[in-house]
XYZ file of C-alpha atoms in Angstrom:
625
model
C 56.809 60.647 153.238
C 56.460 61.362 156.905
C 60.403 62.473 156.721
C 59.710 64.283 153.608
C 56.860 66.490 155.132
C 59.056 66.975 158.699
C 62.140 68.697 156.359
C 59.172 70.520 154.552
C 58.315 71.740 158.040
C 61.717 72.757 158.982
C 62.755 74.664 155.809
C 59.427 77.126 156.377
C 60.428 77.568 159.935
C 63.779 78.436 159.124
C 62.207 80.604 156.735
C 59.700 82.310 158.663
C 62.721 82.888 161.212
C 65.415 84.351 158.712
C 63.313 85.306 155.657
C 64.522 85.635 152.318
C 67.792 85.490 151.390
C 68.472 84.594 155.081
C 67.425 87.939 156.457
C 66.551 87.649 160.591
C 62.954 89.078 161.408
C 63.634 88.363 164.809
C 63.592 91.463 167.344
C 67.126 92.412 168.881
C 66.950 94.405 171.531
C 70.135 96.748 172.273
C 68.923 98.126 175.532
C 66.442 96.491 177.967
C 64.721 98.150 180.725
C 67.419 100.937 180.994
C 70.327 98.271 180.920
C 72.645 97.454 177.934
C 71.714 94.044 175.990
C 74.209 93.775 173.663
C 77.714 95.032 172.596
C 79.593 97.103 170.118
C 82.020 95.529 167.956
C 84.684 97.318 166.226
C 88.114 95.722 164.561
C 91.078 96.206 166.983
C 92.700 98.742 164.529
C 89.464 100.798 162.675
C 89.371 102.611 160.095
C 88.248 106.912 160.792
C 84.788 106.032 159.676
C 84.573 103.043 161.999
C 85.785 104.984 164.809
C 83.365 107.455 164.040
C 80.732 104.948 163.448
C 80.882 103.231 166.610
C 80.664 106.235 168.457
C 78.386 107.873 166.801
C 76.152 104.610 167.676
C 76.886 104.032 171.282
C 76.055 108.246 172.025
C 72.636 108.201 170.192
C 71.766 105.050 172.017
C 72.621 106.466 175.137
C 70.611 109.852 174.524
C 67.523 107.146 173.870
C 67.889 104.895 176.806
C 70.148 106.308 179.349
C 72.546 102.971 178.669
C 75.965 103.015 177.160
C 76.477 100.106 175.177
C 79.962 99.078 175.508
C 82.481 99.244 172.279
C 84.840 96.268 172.185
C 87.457 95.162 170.298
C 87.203 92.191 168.061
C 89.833 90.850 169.722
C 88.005 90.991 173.680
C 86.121 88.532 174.793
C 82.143 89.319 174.020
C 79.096 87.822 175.188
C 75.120 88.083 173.907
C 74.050 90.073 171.084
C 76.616 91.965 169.268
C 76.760 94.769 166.745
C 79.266 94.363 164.233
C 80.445 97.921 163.170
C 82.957 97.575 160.318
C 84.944 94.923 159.101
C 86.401 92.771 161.767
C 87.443 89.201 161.820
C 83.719 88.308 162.980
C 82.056 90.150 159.947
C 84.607 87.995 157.710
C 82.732 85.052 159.528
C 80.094 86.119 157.880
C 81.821 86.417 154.582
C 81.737 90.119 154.512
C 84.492 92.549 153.699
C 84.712 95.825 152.434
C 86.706 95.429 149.485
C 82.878 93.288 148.465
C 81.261 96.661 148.761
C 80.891 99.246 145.995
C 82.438 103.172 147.151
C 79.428 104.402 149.352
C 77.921 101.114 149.180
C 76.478 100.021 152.876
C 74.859 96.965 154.603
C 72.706 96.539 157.589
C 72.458 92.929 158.067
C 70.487 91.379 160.737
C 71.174 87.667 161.747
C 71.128 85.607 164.769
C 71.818 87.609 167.912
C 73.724 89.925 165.598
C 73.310 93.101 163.290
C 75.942 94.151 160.791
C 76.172 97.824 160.129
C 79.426 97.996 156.881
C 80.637 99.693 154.129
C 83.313 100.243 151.797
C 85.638 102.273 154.436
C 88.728 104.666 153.545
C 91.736 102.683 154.924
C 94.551 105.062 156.709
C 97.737 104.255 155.233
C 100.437 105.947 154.184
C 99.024 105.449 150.346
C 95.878 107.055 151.026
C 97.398 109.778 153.302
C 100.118 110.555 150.305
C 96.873 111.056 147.794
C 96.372 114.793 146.335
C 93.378 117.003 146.076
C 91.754 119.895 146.193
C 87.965 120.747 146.622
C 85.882 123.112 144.970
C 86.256 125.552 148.075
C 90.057 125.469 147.686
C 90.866 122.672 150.593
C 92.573 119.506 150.522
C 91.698 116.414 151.082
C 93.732 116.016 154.482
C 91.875 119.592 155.591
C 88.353 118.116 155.359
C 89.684 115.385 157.372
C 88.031 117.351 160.396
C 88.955 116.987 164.004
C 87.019 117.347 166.905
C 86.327 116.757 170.420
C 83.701 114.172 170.066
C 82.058 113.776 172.949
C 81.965 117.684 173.871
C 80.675 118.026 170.314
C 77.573 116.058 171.288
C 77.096 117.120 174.947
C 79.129 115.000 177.308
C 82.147 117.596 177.956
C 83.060 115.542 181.010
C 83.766 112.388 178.879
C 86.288 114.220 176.436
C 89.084 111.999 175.787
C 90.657 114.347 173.432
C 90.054 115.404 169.555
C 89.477 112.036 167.069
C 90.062 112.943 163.044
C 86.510 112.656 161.295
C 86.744 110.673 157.915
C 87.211 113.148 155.020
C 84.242 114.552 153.674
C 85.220 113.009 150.210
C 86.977 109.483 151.421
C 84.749 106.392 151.685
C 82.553 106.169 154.665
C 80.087 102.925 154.098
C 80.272 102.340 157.845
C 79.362 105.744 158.931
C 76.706 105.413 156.102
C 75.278 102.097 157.532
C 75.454 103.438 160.566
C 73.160 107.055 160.311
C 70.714 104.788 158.600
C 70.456 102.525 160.922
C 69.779 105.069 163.998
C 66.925 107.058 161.431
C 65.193 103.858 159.758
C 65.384 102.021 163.057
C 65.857 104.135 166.165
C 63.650 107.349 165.090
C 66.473 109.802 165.309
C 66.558 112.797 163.174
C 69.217 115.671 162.559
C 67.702 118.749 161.317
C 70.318 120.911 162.406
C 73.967 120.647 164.092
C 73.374 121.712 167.982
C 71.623 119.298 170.327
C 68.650 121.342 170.089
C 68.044 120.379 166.106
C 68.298 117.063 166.884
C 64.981 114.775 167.741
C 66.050 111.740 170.198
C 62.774 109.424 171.133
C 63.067 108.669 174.926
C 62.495 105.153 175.920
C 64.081 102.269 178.609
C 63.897 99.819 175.884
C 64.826 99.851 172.638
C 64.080 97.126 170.426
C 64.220 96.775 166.398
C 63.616 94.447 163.622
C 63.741 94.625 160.060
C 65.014 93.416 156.834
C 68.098 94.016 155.053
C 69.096 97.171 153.522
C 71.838 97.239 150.858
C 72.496 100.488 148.976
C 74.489 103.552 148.389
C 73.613 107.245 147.948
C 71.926 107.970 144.796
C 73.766 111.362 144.139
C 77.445 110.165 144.215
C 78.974 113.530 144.931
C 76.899 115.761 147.209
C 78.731 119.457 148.104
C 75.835 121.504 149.986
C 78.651 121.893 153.283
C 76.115 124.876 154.587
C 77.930 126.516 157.637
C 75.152 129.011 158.578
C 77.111 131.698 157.001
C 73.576 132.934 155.852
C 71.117 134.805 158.584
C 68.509 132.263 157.828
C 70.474 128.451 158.037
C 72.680 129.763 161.514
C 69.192 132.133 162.781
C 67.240 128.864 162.485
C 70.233 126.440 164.237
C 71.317 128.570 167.001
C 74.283 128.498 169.016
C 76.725 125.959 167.614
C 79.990 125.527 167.111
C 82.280 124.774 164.163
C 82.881 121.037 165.004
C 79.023 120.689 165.744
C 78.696 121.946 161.884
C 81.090 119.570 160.865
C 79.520 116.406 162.563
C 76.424 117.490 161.202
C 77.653 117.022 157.670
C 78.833 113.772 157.914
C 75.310 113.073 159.034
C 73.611 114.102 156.356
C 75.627 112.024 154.383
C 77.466 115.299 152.378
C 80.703 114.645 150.403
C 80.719 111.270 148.456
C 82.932 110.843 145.723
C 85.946 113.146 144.217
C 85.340 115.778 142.187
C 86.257 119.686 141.998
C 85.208 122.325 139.052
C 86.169 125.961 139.916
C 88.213 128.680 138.973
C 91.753 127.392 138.237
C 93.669 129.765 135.995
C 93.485 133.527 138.023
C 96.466 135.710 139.043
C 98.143 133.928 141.352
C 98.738 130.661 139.186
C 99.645 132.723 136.174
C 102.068 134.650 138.246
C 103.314 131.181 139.071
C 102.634 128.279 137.102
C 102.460 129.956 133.614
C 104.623 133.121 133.601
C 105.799 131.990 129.712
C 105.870 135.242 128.310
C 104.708 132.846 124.758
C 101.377 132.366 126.348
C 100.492 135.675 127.949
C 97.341 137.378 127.310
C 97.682 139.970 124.255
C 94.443 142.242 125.932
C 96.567 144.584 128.538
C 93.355 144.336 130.580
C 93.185 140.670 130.902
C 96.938 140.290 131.178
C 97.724 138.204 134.706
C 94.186 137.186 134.592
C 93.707 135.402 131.502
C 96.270 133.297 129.098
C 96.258 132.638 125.274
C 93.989 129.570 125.220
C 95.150 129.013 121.529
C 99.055 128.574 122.211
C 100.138 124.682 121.934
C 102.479 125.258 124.512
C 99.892 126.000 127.227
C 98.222 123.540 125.838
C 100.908 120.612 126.789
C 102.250 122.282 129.915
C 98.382 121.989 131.576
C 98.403 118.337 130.123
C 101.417 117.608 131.724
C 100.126 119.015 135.281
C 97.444 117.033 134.815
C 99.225 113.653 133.539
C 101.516 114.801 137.023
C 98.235 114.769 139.937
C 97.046 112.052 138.122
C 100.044 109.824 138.571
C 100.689 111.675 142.160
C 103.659 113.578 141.497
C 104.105 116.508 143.304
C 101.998 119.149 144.727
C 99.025 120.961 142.980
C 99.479 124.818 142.582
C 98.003 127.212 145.643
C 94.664 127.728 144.427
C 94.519 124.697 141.467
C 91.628 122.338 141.922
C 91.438 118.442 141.208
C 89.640 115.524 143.037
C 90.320 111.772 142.836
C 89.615 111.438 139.076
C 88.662 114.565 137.695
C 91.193 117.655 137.047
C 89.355 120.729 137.121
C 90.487 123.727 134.356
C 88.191 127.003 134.657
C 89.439 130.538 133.262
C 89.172 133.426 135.476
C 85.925 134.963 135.862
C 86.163 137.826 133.463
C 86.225 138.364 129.706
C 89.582 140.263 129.006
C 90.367 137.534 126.288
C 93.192 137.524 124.528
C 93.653 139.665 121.104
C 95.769 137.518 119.181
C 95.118 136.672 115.627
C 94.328 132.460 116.980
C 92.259 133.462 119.885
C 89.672 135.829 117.775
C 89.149 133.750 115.326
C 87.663 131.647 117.829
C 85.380 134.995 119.230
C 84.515 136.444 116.326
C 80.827 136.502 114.696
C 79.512 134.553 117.777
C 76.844 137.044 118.298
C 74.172 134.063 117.217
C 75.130 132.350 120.534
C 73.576 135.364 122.551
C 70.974 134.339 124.646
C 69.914 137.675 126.311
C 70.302 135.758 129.846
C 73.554 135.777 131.483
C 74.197 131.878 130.853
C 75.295 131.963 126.629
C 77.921 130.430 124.347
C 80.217 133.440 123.307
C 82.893 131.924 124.654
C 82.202 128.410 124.293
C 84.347 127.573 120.940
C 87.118 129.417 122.118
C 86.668 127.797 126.036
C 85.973 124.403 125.081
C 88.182 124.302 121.668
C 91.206 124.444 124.537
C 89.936 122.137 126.607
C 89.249 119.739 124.236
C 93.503 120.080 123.266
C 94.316 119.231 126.515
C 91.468 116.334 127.221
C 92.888 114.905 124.117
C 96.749 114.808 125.141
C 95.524 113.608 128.735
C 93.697 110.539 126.898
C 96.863 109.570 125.395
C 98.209 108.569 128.922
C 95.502 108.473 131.003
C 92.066 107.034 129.057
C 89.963 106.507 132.754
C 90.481 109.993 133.837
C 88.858 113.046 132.787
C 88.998 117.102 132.669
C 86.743 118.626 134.564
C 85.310 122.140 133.760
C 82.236 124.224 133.947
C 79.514 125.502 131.472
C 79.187 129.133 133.252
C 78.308 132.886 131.915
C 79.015 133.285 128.372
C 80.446 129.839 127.775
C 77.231 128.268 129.183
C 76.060 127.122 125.992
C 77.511 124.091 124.245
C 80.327 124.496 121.348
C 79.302 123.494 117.655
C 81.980 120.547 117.820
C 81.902 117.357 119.913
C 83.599 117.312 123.035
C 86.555 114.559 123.921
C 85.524 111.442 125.827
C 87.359 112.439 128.776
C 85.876 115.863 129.120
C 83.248 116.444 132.528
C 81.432 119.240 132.092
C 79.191 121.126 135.416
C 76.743 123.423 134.030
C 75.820 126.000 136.235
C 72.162 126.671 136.644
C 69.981 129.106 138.293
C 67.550 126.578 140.151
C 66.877 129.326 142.584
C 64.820 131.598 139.725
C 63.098 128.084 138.465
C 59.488 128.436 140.554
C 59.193 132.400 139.143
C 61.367 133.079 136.066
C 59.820 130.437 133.421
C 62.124 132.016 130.445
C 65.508 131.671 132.732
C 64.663 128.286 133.513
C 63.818 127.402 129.647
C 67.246 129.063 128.867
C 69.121 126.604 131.712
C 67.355 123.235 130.911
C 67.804 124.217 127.159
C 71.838 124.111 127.156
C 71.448 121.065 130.265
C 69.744 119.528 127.907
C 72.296 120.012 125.564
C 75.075 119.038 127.246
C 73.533 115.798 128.216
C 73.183 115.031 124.331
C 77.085 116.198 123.564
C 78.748 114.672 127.149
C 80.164 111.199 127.055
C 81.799 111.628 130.336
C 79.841 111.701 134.134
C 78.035 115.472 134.605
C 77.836 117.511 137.125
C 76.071 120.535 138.140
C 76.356 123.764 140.067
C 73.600 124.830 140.990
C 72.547 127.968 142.377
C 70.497 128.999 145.650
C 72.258 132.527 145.845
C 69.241 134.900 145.240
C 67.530 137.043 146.519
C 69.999 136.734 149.829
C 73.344 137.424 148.628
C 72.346 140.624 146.780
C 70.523 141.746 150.094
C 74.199 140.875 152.137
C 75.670 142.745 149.717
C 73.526 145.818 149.417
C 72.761 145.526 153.164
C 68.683 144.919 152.646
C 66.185 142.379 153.814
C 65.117 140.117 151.078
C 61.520 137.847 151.072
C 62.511 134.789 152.564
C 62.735 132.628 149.106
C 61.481 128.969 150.295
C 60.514 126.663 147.617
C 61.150 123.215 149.149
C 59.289 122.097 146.694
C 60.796 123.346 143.534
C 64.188 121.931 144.640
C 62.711 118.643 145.360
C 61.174 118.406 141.772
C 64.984 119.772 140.139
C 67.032 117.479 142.158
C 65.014 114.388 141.706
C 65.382 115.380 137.376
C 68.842 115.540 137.713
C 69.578 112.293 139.456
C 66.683 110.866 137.229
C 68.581 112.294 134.105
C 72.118 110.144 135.317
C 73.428 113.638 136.662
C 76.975 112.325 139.040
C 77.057 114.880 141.515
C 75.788 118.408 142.572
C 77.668 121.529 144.000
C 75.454 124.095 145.659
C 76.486 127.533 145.703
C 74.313 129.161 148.573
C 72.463 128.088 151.460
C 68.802 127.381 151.721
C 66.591 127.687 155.236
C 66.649 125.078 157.779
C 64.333 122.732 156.052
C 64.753 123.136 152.526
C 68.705 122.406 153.398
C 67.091 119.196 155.217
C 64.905 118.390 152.509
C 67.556 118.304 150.086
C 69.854 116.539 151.609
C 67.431 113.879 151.479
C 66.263 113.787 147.942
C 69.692 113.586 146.984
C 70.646 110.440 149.077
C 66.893 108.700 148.186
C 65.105 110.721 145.456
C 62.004 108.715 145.954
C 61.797 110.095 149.314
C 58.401 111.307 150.014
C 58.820 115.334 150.314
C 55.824 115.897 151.953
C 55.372 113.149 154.760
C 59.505 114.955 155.354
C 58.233 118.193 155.416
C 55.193 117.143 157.781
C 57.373 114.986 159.916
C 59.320 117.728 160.753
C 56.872 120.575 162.067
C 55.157 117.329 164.233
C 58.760 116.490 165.705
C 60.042 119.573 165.800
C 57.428 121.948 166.429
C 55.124 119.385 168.406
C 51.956 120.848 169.842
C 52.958 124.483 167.745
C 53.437 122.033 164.549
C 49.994 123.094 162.469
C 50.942 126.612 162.627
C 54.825 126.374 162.078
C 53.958 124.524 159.439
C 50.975 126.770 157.850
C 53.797 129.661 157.935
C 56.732 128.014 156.128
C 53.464 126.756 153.182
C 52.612 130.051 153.166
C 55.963 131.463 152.653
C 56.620 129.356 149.886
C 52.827 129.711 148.457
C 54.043 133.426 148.468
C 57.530 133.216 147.158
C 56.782 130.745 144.354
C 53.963 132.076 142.891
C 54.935 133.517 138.990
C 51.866 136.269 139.291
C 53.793 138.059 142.174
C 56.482 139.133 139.905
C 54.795 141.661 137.086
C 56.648 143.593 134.805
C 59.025 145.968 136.205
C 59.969 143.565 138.496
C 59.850 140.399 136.526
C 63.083 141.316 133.357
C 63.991 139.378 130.761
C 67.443 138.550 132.811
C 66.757 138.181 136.230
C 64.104 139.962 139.165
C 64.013 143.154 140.696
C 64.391 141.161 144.142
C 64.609 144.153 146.279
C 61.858 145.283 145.016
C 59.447 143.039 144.644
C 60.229 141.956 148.440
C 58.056 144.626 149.922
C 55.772 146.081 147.451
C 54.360 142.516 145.811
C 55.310 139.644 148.217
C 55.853 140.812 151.682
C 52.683 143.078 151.832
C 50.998 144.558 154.741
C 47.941 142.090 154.249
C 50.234 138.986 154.593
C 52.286 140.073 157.319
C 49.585 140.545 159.229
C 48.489 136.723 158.546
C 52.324 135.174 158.655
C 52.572 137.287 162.113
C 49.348 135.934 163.541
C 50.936 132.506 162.959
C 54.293 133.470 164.814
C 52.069 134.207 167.638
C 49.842 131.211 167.696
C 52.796 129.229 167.730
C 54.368 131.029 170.964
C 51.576 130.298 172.533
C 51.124 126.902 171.422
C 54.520 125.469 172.134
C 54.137 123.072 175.066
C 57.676 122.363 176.173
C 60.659 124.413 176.656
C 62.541 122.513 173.814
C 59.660 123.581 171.493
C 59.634 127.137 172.990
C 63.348 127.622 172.008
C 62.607 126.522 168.406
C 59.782 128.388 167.482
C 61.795 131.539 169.132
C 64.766 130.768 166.800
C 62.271 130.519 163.514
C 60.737 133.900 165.090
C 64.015 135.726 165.469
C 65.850 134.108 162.000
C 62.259 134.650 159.928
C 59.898 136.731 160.991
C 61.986 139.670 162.529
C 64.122 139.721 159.385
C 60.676 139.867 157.682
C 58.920 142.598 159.868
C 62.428 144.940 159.755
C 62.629 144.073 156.018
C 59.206 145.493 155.431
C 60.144 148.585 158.031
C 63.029 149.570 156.371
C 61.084 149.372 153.126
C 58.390 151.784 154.371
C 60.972 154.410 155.984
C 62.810 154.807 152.723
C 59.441 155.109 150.871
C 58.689 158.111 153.487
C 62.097 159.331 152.990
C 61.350 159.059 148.880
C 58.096 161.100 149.702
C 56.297 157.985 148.065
């Protein structure tokens, strides 16, 4: 009995020590007093994301502490504590390998004197090199294999060693995965932008973390938002940074995931091309060399065939042609010079029932999706586990009165950015989603857009309201992923936060949007936080509120953005309060970090704002209004 109770006593220690399933609760400490308590494992030949991984763990430590953790191979002798990064013969010891892992499935492990950071890694062979694709921006796969100079990249120019290739934005990264985890759940780091001044780094001599296991992947599987700062608010709100800063910064956010493409395929130069058949030509002189006959069989078997061709890797896609891992995207050129033949408007004809009165309808959609269906179906012959990708956009929005194929993927496009103010547009979107969600058999997609009011104010050369609605987007993109949605494309680019925010709710949609949003101001901001933060609130209160768009503005189709910008939103009464904030802030701002931040927001927000409103009021004196 005495034995009995003594094992008893033993299997609760070991418990209490490992916790379930084995899980260490014991504290590992990587750096100690300034000094380096453990090392960096990596296989002696790792993969891009490993490589990536490793560093990207040893740098962020080193901002923390001061301490560079050494990076060994498996292969060198190693003493103490050890981080495994990647596979290696000593995470095999532990009866983990990647091919165990899911695609964008990741592990951080903690046991004995050891923590496991692994996932299902791209492996660089001459295989996965030889692989085709094409993105929805028009680049290959091997092209959003980045290079860079790391370490000048992320501050230490004197400790260049050269460019390294980043993993592709859409191969596997697990590590990398397991890894940018890690250093936010456990080390308090945060990336809110790509420079060294977006990034918050806690300062300590010691740094010391416990935890359980965490085993997951992304919940959005493909995530496109690659936001450059193209837009004056995104790159006003970053500041100086480079291209290859941009480009870590993705990979940190966790951007990319798994293959996919939908955008315009057929346009001039592919018809000039690919299908120069005078059979198939357009019969309407003003779509001919932008459009095809959609009807003719032979089209119909020659895109079948290109497809049956990337599919089994033969060849080269056509400059400007679109397909990723799986999917093979086919999208007509964005006009409606249709063809005239007898076939085609049959298809066309008395399809005035499918007008919606917004510019997403169903015109086109027998005639669109009555060819893609012909080719889907020829493709399944061959090919059952791969599908045809295309998008439900403009007048072929809506879905067609037959069933689709199996094998057909469909993106709608949707105007998320008109969601908090435009309740009919948004009825009209989420009445085809919903649609295409009852019709689809094969993985969805969207497109969604975050183009408006800013890219008719590039355009027209005018200062637009800033549009925030962090928390609009939050509620859409956690309904999508709820709803079994595969992957989002975002056309557009949000501000600094909302971008953040996003990112976020796509990787963990039960992320808490507001304890982000307030976490952010307070690390960010620090003592200017309360106002920062009662300034972007307001903004949104502002922008998102239905009764600030009456009739004129507010039309059946869209918003008078330009405007309502300065007459209902931005109004002399407001800017007075949002400027009063600006200046609180200044003078709040303790350090010289926080200084620089709330002068970026100033110069990216407010000054847009206050010469938005100016040159508003000088062409109303102009007017005589």
């Amino acid at each position: 009995m005495k034995r009995i109770f003594c094992v008893l006593m033993l299997l609760a220690s070991v418990q209490l020590i490992f916790g379930r399933e084995g899980m260490a609760r014991a504290a590992f400490d990587l750096v100690e007093k300034g000094r380096p308590a453990c090392s960096i494992v990596v296989a002696e030949s790792p993969t891009p994301a490993v490589r990536l991984a490793a560093l990207e763990l040893q740098c962020h430590v080193m901002k923390i502490t001061g301490a560079e953790i050494p990076i060994r191979s498996e292969n060198e002798p190693v003493e103490g504590r050890r981080i495994l990064v990647g596979e290696s013969s000593m995470t095999r010891r532990f009866g983990l390998r990647i091919e165990d892992f899911e695609p964008q499935e990741y592990l951080i492990a903690f046991r004995p004197d050891t923590i496991i950071l692994i996932g299902r890694d791209w492996e660089d062979t001459e295989t996965s090199r030889k692989s085709q694709g094409r993105s929805t921006t028009d680049q290959s796969l091997q092209d959003l294999r980045h290079r860079i100079d790391y370490w000048k990249a992320v501050g230490y120019p004197d400790r260049s060693t050269g460019a390294i290739e980043l993993p592709g934005i859409y191969d596997d990264q697990g590590t990398c995965l397991a890894v940018y985890d890690f250093l936010e759940r456990f080390c308090g780091v945060r990336w809110y932008g790509p420079s060294g001044l977006n990034t918050v780094i806690p300062s300590r001599a010691t740094l010391t973390v416990a935890g359980e296991d965490v085993r997951r992947s992304p919940a959005l599987k493909h995530r496109s938002a690659l936001a450059g700062g193209s837009w004056p608010f995104l790159r006003g709100q970053w500041g100086d940074c480079t291209r290859e800063q941009i480009q870590l910064h993705w990979r940190r956010m966790r951007l990319g995931g798994e293959r996919w493409a939908g955008n315009h395929t057929f346009h001039r130069n592919t018809i000039k091309t690919v299908f120069n058949d005078p059979e198939y030509q357009c019969r309407n002189p003003r779509g001919l060399g932008s459009q095809l006959c959609y009807t003719n069989p032979r089209l119909v078997n020659q895109v079948a065939q290109m497809a049956r061709d990337y599919f089994d890797g033969k060849g080269e896609l056509p400059e400007g042609w679109k397909a990723m891992g799986d999917y093979f995207a086919i999208v007509p050129d964005d006009n409606i010079n249709l063809c005239t033949c007898e076939a085609c408007q049959a298809l066309l004809r008395n399809k005035g029932d499918r007008k919606t009165g917004f510019f997403s309808s169903g015109e086109m959609s027998d005639y669109w999706f009555s060819f893609i269906n012909a080719v889907a179906h020829e493709v399944r012959k061959t090919h059952p586990d791969k599908y045809i990708a295309t998008l439900a956009y403009w007048n072929y929005a809506v879905p067609p009165d037959f069933d689709l194929e199996p094998n057909v993927s469909v993106a709608p496009c949707l105007h998320t950015c008109y969601y908090p103010v435009h309740a009919e547009m948004k009825e009209n979107d989420l009445r085809f989603y919903r649609g295409w969600q009852e019709k689809s058999k094969a993985p969805m997609f969207l497109w969604v857009y975050y183009h408006h009011p800013m890219e008719p104010a590039l355009i027209e050369k005018w200062k637009c309201f800033p549009h925030v609605m962090v928390h609009e987007t939050a509620r859409a993109m956690r309904m999508f992923i709820r709803d079994g949605v595969r992957g989002i494309f975002e056309c557009g680019e949000q501000d600094q936060l909302e971008q953040y925010v996003m990112a976020k709710v796509w990787d963990d949609p039960a992320a808490d949007v507001d304890g982000l949003i307030d976490e952010f101001f307070h690390l960010y901001f620090g003592a200017a936080a309360e106002p920062m933060k009662r300034f972007y609130l307001c903004l949104e209160e502002i922008a998102c509120d239905p009764t600030n768009y009456p009739s004129p503005y507010h039309r059946r189709d869209g918003i008078n953005w330009k405007a309502v910008a300065w007459e209902q939103l931005g109004t002399a009464e407001r800017m007075t309060e949002l400027g009063a904030l600006i200046t609180q802030a200044e003078e709040l701002a303790g350090t010289e970090t926080q200084k620089q931040r709330v002068a970026l927001w100033r110069s990216a927000i407010w000054e847009w704002m206050y010469q938005g409103r100016e040159q508003h009021l000088a062409a109303q004196k102009q007017n005589g209004q």
